[in-house]
mmCIF file of C-alpha atoms and ligand atoms in Angstrom:
data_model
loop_
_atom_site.group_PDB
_atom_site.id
_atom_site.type_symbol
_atom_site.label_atom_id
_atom_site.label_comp_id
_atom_site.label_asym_id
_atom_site.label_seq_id
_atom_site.Cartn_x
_atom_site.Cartn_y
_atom_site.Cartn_z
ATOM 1 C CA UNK L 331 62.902 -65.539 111.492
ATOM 2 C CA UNK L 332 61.187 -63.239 109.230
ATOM 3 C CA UNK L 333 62.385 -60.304 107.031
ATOM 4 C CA UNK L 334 59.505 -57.473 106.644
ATOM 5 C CA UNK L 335 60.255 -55.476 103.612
ATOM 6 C CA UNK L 336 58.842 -51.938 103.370
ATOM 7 C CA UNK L 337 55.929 -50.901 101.672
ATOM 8 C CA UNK L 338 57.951 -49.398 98.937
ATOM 9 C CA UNK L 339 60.496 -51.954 98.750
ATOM 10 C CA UNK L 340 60.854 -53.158 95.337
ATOM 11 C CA UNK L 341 60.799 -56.641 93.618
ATOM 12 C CA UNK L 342 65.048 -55.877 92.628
ATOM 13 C CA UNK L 343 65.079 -55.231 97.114
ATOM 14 C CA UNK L 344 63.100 -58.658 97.167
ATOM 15 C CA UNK L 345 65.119 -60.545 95.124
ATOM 16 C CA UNK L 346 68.702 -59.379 96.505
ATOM 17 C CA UNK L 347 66.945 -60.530 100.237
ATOM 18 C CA UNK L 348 66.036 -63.871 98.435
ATOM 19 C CA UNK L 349 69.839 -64.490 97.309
ATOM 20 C CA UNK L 350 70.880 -63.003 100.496
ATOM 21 C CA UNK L 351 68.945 -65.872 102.398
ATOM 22 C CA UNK L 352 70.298 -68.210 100.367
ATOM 23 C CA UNK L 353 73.791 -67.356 100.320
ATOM 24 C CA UNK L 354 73.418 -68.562 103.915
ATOM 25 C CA UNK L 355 72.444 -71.935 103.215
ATOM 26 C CA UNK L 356 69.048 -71.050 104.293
ATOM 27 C CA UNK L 357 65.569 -71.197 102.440
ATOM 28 C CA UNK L 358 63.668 -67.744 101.883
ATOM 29 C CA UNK L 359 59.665 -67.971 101.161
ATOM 30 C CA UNK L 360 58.484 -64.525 99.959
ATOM 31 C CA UNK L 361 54.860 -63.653 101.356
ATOM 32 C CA UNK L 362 53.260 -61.235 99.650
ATOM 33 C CA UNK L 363 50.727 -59.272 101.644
ATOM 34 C CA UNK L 364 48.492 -56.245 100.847
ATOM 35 C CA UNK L 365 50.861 -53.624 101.989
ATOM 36 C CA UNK L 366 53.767 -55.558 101.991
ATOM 37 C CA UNK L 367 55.997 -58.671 101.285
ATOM 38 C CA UNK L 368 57.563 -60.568 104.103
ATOM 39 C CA UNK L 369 60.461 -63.283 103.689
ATOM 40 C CA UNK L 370 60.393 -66.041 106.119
ATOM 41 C CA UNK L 371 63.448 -67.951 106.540
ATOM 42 C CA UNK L 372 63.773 -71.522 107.280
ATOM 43 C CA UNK L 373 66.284 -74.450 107.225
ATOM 44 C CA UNK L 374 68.312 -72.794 110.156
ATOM 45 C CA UNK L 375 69.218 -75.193 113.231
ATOM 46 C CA UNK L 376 69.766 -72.614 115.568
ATOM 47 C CA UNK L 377 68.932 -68.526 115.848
ATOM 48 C CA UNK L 378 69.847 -66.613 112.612
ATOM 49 C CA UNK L 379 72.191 -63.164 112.993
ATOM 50 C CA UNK L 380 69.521 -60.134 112.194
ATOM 51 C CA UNK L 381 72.275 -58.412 110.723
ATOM 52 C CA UNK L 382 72.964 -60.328 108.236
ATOM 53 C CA UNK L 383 69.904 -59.065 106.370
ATOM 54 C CA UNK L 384 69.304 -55.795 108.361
ATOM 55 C CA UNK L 385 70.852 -53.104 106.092
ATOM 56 C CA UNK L 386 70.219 -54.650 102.833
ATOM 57 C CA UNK L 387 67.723 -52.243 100.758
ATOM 58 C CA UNK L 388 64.021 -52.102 101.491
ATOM 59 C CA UNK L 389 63.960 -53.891 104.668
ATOM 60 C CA UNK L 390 61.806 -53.071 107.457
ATOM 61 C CA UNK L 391 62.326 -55.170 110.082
ATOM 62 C CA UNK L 392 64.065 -58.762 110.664
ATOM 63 C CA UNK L 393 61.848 -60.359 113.499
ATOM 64 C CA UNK L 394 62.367 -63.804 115.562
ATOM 65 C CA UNK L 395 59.474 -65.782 115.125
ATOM 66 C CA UNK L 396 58.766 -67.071 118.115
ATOM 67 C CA UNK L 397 55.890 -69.824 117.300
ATOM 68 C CA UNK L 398 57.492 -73.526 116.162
ATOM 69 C CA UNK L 399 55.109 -72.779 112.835
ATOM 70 C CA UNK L 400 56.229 -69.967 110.697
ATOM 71 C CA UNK L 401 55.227 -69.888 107.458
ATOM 72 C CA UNK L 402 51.344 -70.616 108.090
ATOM 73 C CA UNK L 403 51.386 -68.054 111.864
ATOM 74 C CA UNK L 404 49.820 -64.406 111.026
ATOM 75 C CA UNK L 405 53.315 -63.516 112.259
ATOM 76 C CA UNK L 406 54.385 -64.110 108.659
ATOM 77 C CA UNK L 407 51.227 -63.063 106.922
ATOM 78 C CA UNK L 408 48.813 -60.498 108.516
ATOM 79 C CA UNK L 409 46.199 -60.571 105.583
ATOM 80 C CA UNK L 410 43.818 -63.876 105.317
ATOM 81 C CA UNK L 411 44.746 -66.519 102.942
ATOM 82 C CA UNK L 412 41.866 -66.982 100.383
ATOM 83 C CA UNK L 413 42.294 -70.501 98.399
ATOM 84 C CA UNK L 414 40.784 -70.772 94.998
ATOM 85 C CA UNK L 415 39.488 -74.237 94.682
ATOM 86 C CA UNK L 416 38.901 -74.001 90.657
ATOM 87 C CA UNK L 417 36.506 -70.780 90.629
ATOM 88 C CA UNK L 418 35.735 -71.079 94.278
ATOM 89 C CA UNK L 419 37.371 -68.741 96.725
ATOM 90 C CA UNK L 420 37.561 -70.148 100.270
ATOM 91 C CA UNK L 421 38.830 -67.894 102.896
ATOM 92 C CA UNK L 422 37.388 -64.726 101.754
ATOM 93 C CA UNK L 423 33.615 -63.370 102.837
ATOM 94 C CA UNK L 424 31.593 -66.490 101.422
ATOM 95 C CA UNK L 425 31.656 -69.073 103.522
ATOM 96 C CA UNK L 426 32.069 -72.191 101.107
ATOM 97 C CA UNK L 427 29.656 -74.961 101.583
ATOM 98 C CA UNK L 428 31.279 -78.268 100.769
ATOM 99 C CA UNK L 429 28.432 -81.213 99.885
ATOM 100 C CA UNK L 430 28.370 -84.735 98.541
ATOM 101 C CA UNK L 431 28.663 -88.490 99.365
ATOM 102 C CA UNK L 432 31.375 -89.722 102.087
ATOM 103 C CA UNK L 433 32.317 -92.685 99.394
ATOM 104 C CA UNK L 434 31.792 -92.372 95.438
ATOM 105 C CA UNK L 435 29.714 -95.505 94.738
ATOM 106 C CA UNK L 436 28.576 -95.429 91.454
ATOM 107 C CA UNK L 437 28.194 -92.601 88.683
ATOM 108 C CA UNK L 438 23.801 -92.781 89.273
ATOM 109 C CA UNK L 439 25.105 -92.085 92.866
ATOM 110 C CA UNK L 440 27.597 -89.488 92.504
ATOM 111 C CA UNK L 441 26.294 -87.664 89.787
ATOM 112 C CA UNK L 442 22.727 -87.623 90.993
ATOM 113 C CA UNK L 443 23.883 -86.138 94.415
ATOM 114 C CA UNK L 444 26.115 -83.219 92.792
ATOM 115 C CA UNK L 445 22.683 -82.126 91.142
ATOM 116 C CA UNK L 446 21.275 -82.288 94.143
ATOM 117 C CA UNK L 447 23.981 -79.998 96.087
ATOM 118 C CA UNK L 448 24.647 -77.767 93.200
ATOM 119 C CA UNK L 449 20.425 -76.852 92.999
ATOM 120 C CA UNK L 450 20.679 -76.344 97.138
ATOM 121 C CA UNK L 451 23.638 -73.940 96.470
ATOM 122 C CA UNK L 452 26.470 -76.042 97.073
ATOM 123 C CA UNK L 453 29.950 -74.375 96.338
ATOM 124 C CA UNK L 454 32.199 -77.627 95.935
ATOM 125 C CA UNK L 455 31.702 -81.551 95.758
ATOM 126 C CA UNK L 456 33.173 -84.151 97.847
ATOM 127 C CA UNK L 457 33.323 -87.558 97.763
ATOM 128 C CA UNK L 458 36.231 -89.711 98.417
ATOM 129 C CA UNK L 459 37.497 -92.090 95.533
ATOM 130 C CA UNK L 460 40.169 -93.842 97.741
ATOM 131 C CA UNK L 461 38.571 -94.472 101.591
ATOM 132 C CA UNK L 462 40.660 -94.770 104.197
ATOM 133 C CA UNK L 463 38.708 -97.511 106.031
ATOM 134 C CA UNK L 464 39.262 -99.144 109.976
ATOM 135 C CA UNK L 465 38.791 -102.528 108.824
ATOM 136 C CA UNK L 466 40.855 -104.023 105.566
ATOM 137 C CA UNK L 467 36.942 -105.662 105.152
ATOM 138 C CA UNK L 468 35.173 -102.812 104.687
ATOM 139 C CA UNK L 469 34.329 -100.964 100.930
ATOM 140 C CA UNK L 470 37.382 -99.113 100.357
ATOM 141 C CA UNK L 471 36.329 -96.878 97.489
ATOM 142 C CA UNK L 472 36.442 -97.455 93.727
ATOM 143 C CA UNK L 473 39.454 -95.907 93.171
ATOM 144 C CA UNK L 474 40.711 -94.765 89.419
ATOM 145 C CA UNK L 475 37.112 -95.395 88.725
ATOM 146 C CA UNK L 476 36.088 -93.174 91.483
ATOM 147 C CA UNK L 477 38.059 -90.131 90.161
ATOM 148 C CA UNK L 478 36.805 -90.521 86.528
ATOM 149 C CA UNK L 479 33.467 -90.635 87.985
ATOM 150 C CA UNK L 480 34.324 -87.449 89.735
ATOM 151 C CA UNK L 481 35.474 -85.419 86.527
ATOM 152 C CA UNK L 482 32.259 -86.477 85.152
ATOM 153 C CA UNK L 483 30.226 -85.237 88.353
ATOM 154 C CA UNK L 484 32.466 -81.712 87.540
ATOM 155 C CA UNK L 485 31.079 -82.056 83.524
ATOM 156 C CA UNK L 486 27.801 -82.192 84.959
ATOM 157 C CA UNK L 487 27.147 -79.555 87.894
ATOM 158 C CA UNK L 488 30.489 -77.365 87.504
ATOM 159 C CA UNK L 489 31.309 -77.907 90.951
ATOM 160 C CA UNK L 490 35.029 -78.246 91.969
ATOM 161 C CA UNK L 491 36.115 -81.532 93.284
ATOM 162 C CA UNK L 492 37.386 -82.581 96.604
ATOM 163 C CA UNK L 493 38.721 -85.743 97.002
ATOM 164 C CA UNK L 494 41.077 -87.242 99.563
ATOM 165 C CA UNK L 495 44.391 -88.901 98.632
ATOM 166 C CA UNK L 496 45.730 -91.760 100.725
ATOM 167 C CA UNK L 497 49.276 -91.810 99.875
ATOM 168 C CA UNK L 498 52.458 -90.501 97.845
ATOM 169 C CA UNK L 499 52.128 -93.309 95.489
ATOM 170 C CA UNK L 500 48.613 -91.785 93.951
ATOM 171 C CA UNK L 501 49.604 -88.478 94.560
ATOM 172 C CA UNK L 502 49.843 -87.535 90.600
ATOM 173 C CA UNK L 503 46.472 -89.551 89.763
ATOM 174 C CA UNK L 504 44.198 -87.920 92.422
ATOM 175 C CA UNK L 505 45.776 -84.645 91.195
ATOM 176 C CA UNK L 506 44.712 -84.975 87.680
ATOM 177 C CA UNK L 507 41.226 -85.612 88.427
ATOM 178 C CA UNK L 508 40.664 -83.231 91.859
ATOM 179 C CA UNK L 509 40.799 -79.440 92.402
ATOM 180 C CA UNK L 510 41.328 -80.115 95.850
ATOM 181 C CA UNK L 511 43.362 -82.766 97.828
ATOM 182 C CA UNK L 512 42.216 -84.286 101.074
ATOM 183 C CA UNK L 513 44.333 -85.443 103.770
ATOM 184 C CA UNK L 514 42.464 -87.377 106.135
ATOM 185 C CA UNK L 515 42.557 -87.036 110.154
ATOM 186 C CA UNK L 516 44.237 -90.143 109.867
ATOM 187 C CA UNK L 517 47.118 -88.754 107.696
ATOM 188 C CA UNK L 518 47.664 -85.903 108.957
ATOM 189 C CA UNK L 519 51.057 -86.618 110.285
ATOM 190 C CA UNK L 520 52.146 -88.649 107.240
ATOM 191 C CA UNK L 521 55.088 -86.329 106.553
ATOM 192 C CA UNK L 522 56.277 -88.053 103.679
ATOM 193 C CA UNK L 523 52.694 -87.071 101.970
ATOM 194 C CA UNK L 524 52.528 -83.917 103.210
ATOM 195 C CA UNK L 525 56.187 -83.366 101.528
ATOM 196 C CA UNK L 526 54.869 -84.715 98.567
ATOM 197 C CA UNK L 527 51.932 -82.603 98.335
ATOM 198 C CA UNK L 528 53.814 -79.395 99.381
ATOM 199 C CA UNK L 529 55.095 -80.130 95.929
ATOM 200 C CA UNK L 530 52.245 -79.768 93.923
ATOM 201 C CA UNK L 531 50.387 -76.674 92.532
ATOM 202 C CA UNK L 532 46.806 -77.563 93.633
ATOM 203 C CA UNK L 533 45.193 -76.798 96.987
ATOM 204 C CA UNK L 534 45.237 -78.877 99.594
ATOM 205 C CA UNK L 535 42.155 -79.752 102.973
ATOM 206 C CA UNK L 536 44.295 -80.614 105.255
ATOM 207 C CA UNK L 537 41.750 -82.399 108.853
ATOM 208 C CA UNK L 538 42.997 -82.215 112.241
ATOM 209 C CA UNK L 539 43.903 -85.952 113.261
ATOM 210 C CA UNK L 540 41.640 -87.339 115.710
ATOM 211 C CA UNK L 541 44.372 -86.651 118.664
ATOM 212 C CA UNK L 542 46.058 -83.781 117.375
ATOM 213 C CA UNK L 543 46.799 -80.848 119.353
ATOM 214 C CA UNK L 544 46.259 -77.285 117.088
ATOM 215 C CA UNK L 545 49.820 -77.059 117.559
ATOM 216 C CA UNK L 546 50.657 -80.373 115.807
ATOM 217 C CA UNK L 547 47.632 -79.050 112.947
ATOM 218 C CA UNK L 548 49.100 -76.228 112.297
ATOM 219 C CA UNK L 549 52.532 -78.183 112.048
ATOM 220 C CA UNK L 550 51.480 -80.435 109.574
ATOM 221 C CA UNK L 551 50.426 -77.302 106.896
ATOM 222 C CA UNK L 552 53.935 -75.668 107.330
ATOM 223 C CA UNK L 553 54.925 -79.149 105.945
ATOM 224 C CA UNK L 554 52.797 -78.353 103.087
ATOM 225 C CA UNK L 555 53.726 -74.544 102.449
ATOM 226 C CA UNK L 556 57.541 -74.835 103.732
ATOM 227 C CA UNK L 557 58.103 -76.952 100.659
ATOM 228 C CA UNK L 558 56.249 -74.426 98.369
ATOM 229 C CA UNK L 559 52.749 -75.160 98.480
ATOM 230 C CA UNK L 560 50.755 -71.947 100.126
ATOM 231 C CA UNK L 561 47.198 -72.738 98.678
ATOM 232 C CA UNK L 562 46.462 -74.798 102.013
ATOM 233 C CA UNK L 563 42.903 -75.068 104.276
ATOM 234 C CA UNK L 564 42.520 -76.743 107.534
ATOM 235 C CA UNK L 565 39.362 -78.591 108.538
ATOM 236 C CA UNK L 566 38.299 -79.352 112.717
ATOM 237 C CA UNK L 567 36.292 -82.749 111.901
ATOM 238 C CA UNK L 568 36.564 -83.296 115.471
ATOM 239 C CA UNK L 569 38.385 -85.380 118.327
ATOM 240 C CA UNK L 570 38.627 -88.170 120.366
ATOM 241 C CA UNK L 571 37.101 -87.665 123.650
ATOM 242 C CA UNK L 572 35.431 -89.787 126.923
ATOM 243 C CA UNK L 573 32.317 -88.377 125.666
ATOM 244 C CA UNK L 574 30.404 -91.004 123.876
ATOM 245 C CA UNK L 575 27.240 -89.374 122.616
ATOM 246 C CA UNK L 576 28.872 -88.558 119.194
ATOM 247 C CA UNK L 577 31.237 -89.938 117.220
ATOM 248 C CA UNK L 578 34.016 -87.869 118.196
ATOM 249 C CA UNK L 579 34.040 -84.455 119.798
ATOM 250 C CA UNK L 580 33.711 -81.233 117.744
ATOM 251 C CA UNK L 581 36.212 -79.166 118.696
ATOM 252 C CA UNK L 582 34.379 -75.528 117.633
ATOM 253 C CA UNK L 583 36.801 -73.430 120.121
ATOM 254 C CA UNK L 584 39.597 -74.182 117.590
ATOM 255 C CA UNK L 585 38.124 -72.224 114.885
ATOM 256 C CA UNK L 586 38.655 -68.963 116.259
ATOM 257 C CA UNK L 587 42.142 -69.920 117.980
ATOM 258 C CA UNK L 588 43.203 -70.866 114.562
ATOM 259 C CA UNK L 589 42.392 -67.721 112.858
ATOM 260 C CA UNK L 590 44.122 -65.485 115.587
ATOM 261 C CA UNK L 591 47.556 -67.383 115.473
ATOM 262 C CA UNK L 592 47.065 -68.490 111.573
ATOM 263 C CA UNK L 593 46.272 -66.828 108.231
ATOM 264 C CA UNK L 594 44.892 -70.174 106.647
ATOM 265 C CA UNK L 595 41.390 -70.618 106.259
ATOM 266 C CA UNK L 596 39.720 -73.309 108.179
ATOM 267 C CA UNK L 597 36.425 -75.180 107.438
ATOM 268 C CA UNK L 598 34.143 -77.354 109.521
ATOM 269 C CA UNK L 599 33.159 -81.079 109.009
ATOM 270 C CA UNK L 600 30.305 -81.497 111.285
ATOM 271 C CA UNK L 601 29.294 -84.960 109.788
ATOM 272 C CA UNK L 602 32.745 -86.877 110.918
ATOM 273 C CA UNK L 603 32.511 -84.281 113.881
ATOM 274 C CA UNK L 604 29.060 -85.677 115.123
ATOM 275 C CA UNK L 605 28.692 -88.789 113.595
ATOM 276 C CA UNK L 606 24.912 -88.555 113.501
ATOM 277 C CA UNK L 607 22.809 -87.176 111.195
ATOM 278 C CA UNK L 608 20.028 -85.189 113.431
ATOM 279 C CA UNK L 609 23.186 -83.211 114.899
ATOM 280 C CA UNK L 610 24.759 -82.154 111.987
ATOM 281 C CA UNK L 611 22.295 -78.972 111.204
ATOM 282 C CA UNK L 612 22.434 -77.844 114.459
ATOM 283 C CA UNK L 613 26.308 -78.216 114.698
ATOM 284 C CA UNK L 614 26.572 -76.707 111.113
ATOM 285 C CA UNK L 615 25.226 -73.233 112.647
ATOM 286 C CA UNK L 616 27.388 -73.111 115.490
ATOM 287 C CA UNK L 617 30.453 -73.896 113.424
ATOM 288 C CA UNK L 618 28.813 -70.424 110.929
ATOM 289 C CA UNK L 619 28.618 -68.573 114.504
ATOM 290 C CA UNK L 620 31.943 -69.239 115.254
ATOM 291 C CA UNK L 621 33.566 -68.055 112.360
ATOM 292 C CA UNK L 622 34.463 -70.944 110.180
ATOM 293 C CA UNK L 623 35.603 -70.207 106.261
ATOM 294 C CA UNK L 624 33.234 -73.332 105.397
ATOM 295 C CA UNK L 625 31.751 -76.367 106.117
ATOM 296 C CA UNK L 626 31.817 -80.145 104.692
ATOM 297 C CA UNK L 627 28.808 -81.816 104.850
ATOM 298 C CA UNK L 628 28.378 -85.865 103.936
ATOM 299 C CA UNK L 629 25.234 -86.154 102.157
ATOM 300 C CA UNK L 630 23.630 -89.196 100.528
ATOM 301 C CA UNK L 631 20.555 -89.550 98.232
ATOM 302 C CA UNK L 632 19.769 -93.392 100.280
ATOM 303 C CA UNK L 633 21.808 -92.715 103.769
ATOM 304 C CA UNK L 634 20.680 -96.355 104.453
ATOM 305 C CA UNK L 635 22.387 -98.008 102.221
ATOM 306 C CA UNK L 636 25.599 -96.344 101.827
ATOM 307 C CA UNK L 637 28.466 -98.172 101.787
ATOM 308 C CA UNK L 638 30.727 -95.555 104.361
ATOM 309 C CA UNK L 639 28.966 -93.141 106.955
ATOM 310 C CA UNK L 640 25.761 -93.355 106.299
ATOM 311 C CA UNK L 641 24.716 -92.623 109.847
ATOM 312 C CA UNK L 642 26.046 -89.151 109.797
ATOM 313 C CA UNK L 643 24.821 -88.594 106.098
ATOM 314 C CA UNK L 644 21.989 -86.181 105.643
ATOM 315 C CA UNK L 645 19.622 -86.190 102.841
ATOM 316 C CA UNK L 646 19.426 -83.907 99.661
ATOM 317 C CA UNK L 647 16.285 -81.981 101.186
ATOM 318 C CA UNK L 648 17.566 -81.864 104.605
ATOM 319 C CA UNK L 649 20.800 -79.870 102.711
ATOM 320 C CA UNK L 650 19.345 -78.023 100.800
ATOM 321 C CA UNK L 651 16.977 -76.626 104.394
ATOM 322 C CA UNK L 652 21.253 -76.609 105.727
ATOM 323 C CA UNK L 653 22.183 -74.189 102.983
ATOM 324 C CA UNK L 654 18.805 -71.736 103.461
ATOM 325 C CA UNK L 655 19.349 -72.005 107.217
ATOM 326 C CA UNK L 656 22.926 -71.203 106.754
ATOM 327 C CA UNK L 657 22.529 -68.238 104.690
ATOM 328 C CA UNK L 658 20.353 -65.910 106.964
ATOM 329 C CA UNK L 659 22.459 -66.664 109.358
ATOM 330 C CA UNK L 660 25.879 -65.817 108.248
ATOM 331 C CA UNK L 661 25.115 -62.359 107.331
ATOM 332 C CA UNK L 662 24.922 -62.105 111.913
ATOM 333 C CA UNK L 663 28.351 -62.773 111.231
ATOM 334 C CA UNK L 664 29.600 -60.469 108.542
ATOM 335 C CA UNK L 665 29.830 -63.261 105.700
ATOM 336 C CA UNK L 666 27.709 -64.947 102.608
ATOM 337 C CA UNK L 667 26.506 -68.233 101.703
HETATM 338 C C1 PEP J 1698 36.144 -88.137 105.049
HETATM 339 O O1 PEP J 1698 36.117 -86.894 104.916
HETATM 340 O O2 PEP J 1698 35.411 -88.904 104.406
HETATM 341 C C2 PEP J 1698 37.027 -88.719 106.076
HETATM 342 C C3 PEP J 1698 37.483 -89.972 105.964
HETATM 343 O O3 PEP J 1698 37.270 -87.875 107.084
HETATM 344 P P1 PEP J 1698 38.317 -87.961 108.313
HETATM 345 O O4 PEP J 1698 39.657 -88.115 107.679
HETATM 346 O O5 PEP J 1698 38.127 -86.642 108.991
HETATM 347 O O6 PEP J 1698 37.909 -89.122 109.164
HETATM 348 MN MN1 MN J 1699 33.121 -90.146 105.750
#
């Protein structure tokens, strides 16, 4: 349920609603929009009585909300949800361009290909410090030593960091050293993380697991913001399919389904989406075309010898021709690069 105050309502109304909520044994998460604040409600097992909270002062309206999400639906919050990711804005008219290296490998590495995506115009850096990896064989990032190499690729191109976080354990570590948090398409129903990290004051990428219904996405984020954490983006890096010609299947329609049922901004990853390098230009446009908040883009200075993803890694120049491509076209759209 949700409890729209009026316009003029005032932050004593808002406040007497709050302890109202709570009186019942109930949770109350104040949203405040442009023209005005709405109180969802949540912890209830069944339907909540309207008129309970009806008649108290400054209420508008006490609506049923009829999606399973609540907190994250446009229901609850009309207005667009613009994360700041240190002094980057995602959600709002720029469309945030998110480069770097699927795996931190070495400072040289890391450091050398923030340059590079800061000079092409860049807006963030990624590159992931712990690596969720198929086989227990395979490189699985440097860890602590990947973060501090991180803070120093911050020192040296001011970009804001990205980085994914595998598990509750590292929670507080990753945190100290990223302005973002990952959670991987592989942990995207790890509830006990997404708890965790609903708990913490820094924004969280949450990617759509590789079976995951936009239902079950959008699920997973009101794990996130029902436990106080509203600074939350969602990333389409693509599904699993018949269709064997990419890596997985970019799934571009859910962009714009996501921003009609959600306020939360959602980004692109045409690199995991494709899995191959010549298609991640072309995929990068449609994803602009379609309306997506941003994009996150694997790039590597020596694709060929990278120790994760280097097939779907694209080099410095060919991001840098991504970025000038990108920016004449998202003005077709309304939006900046
Ligand atoms: C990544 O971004 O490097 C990554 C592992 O992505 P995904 O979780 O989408 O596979
Ligand atoms: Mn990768």
């Amino acid at each position: 349920m949700l409890i729209v105050m009026d316009s003029v309502a005032t932050a004593e109304d808002i406040r007497r609603v709050v302890e109202a909520v709570q009186s019942h044994g109930l949770q109350a998460h104040p949203i405040p929009g442009a023209q005005r604040t709405a109180i969802g409600i949540t912890g209830n097992r069944g339907s909540v009585d309207p008129g309970a909270f009806e008649n108290l002062p400054g209420v508008l309206e006490v609506i049923p909300v009829s999606a399973p999400y609540k907190l994250v639906s446009r229901e609850a919050k009309r207005e667009n949800t613009v994360v700041s990711v240190g002094d980057v804005d995602v959600g709002g008219e720029r469309i945030v361009i998110v480069g770097g290296p699927c795996a931190v490998e070495s400072e040289e590495q890391a450091v050398e290909i923030g340059r590079r995506v800061r000079a092409a115009g860049g807006t963030l850096y990624r590159g992931g410090a712990f690596k969720p990896r198929t086989s227990p064989y395979s490189f699985q990032g440097l860890g602590e030593e990947g973060l501090r190499i991180l803070s120093l690729v911050r020192r040296e191109t001011g970009l804001p960091i990205v980085t994914e976080v595998l598990d509750t354990d590292t929670v507080d570590l990753v945190a100290e050293h990223a302005d973002c948090l990952q959670v991987g398409a592989r942990n995207m129903q790890n509830f006990s993380l997404l708890k965790r990290l609903g708990r913490i004051r820094k924004p969280v990428l949450l990617k759509r697991g590789m079976s995951a219904t936009i239902e079950e996405l959008l699920l997973s984020a009101e794990y996130l913001l029902s436990e106080g954490n509203y600074q939350v983006m969602l990333c389409e890096r693509g599904v699993r399919t018949f269709a064997d010609h990419t890596r997985n299947t970019l799934d571009l329609s859910a962009v714009p389904y996501v921003q009609r049922i959600s306020h939360l901004p959602i980004l692109v990853d045409p690199s995991h989406g494709t899995g191959k390098r010549s298609k991640v230009l072309p995929l990068s446009r449609a994803a602009v075309a379609v309306g997506a908040d941003g994009l996150l883009i694997e790039v590597h200075n020596e694709p060929d010898r990278a120790l994760s993803d280097g097939p779907q890694a694209i080099l410095p120049e060919m991001f840098e021709e991504l970025v000038r491509q990108l920016s004449r076209l998202a003005p077709v759209v309304g939006r900046t690069v």
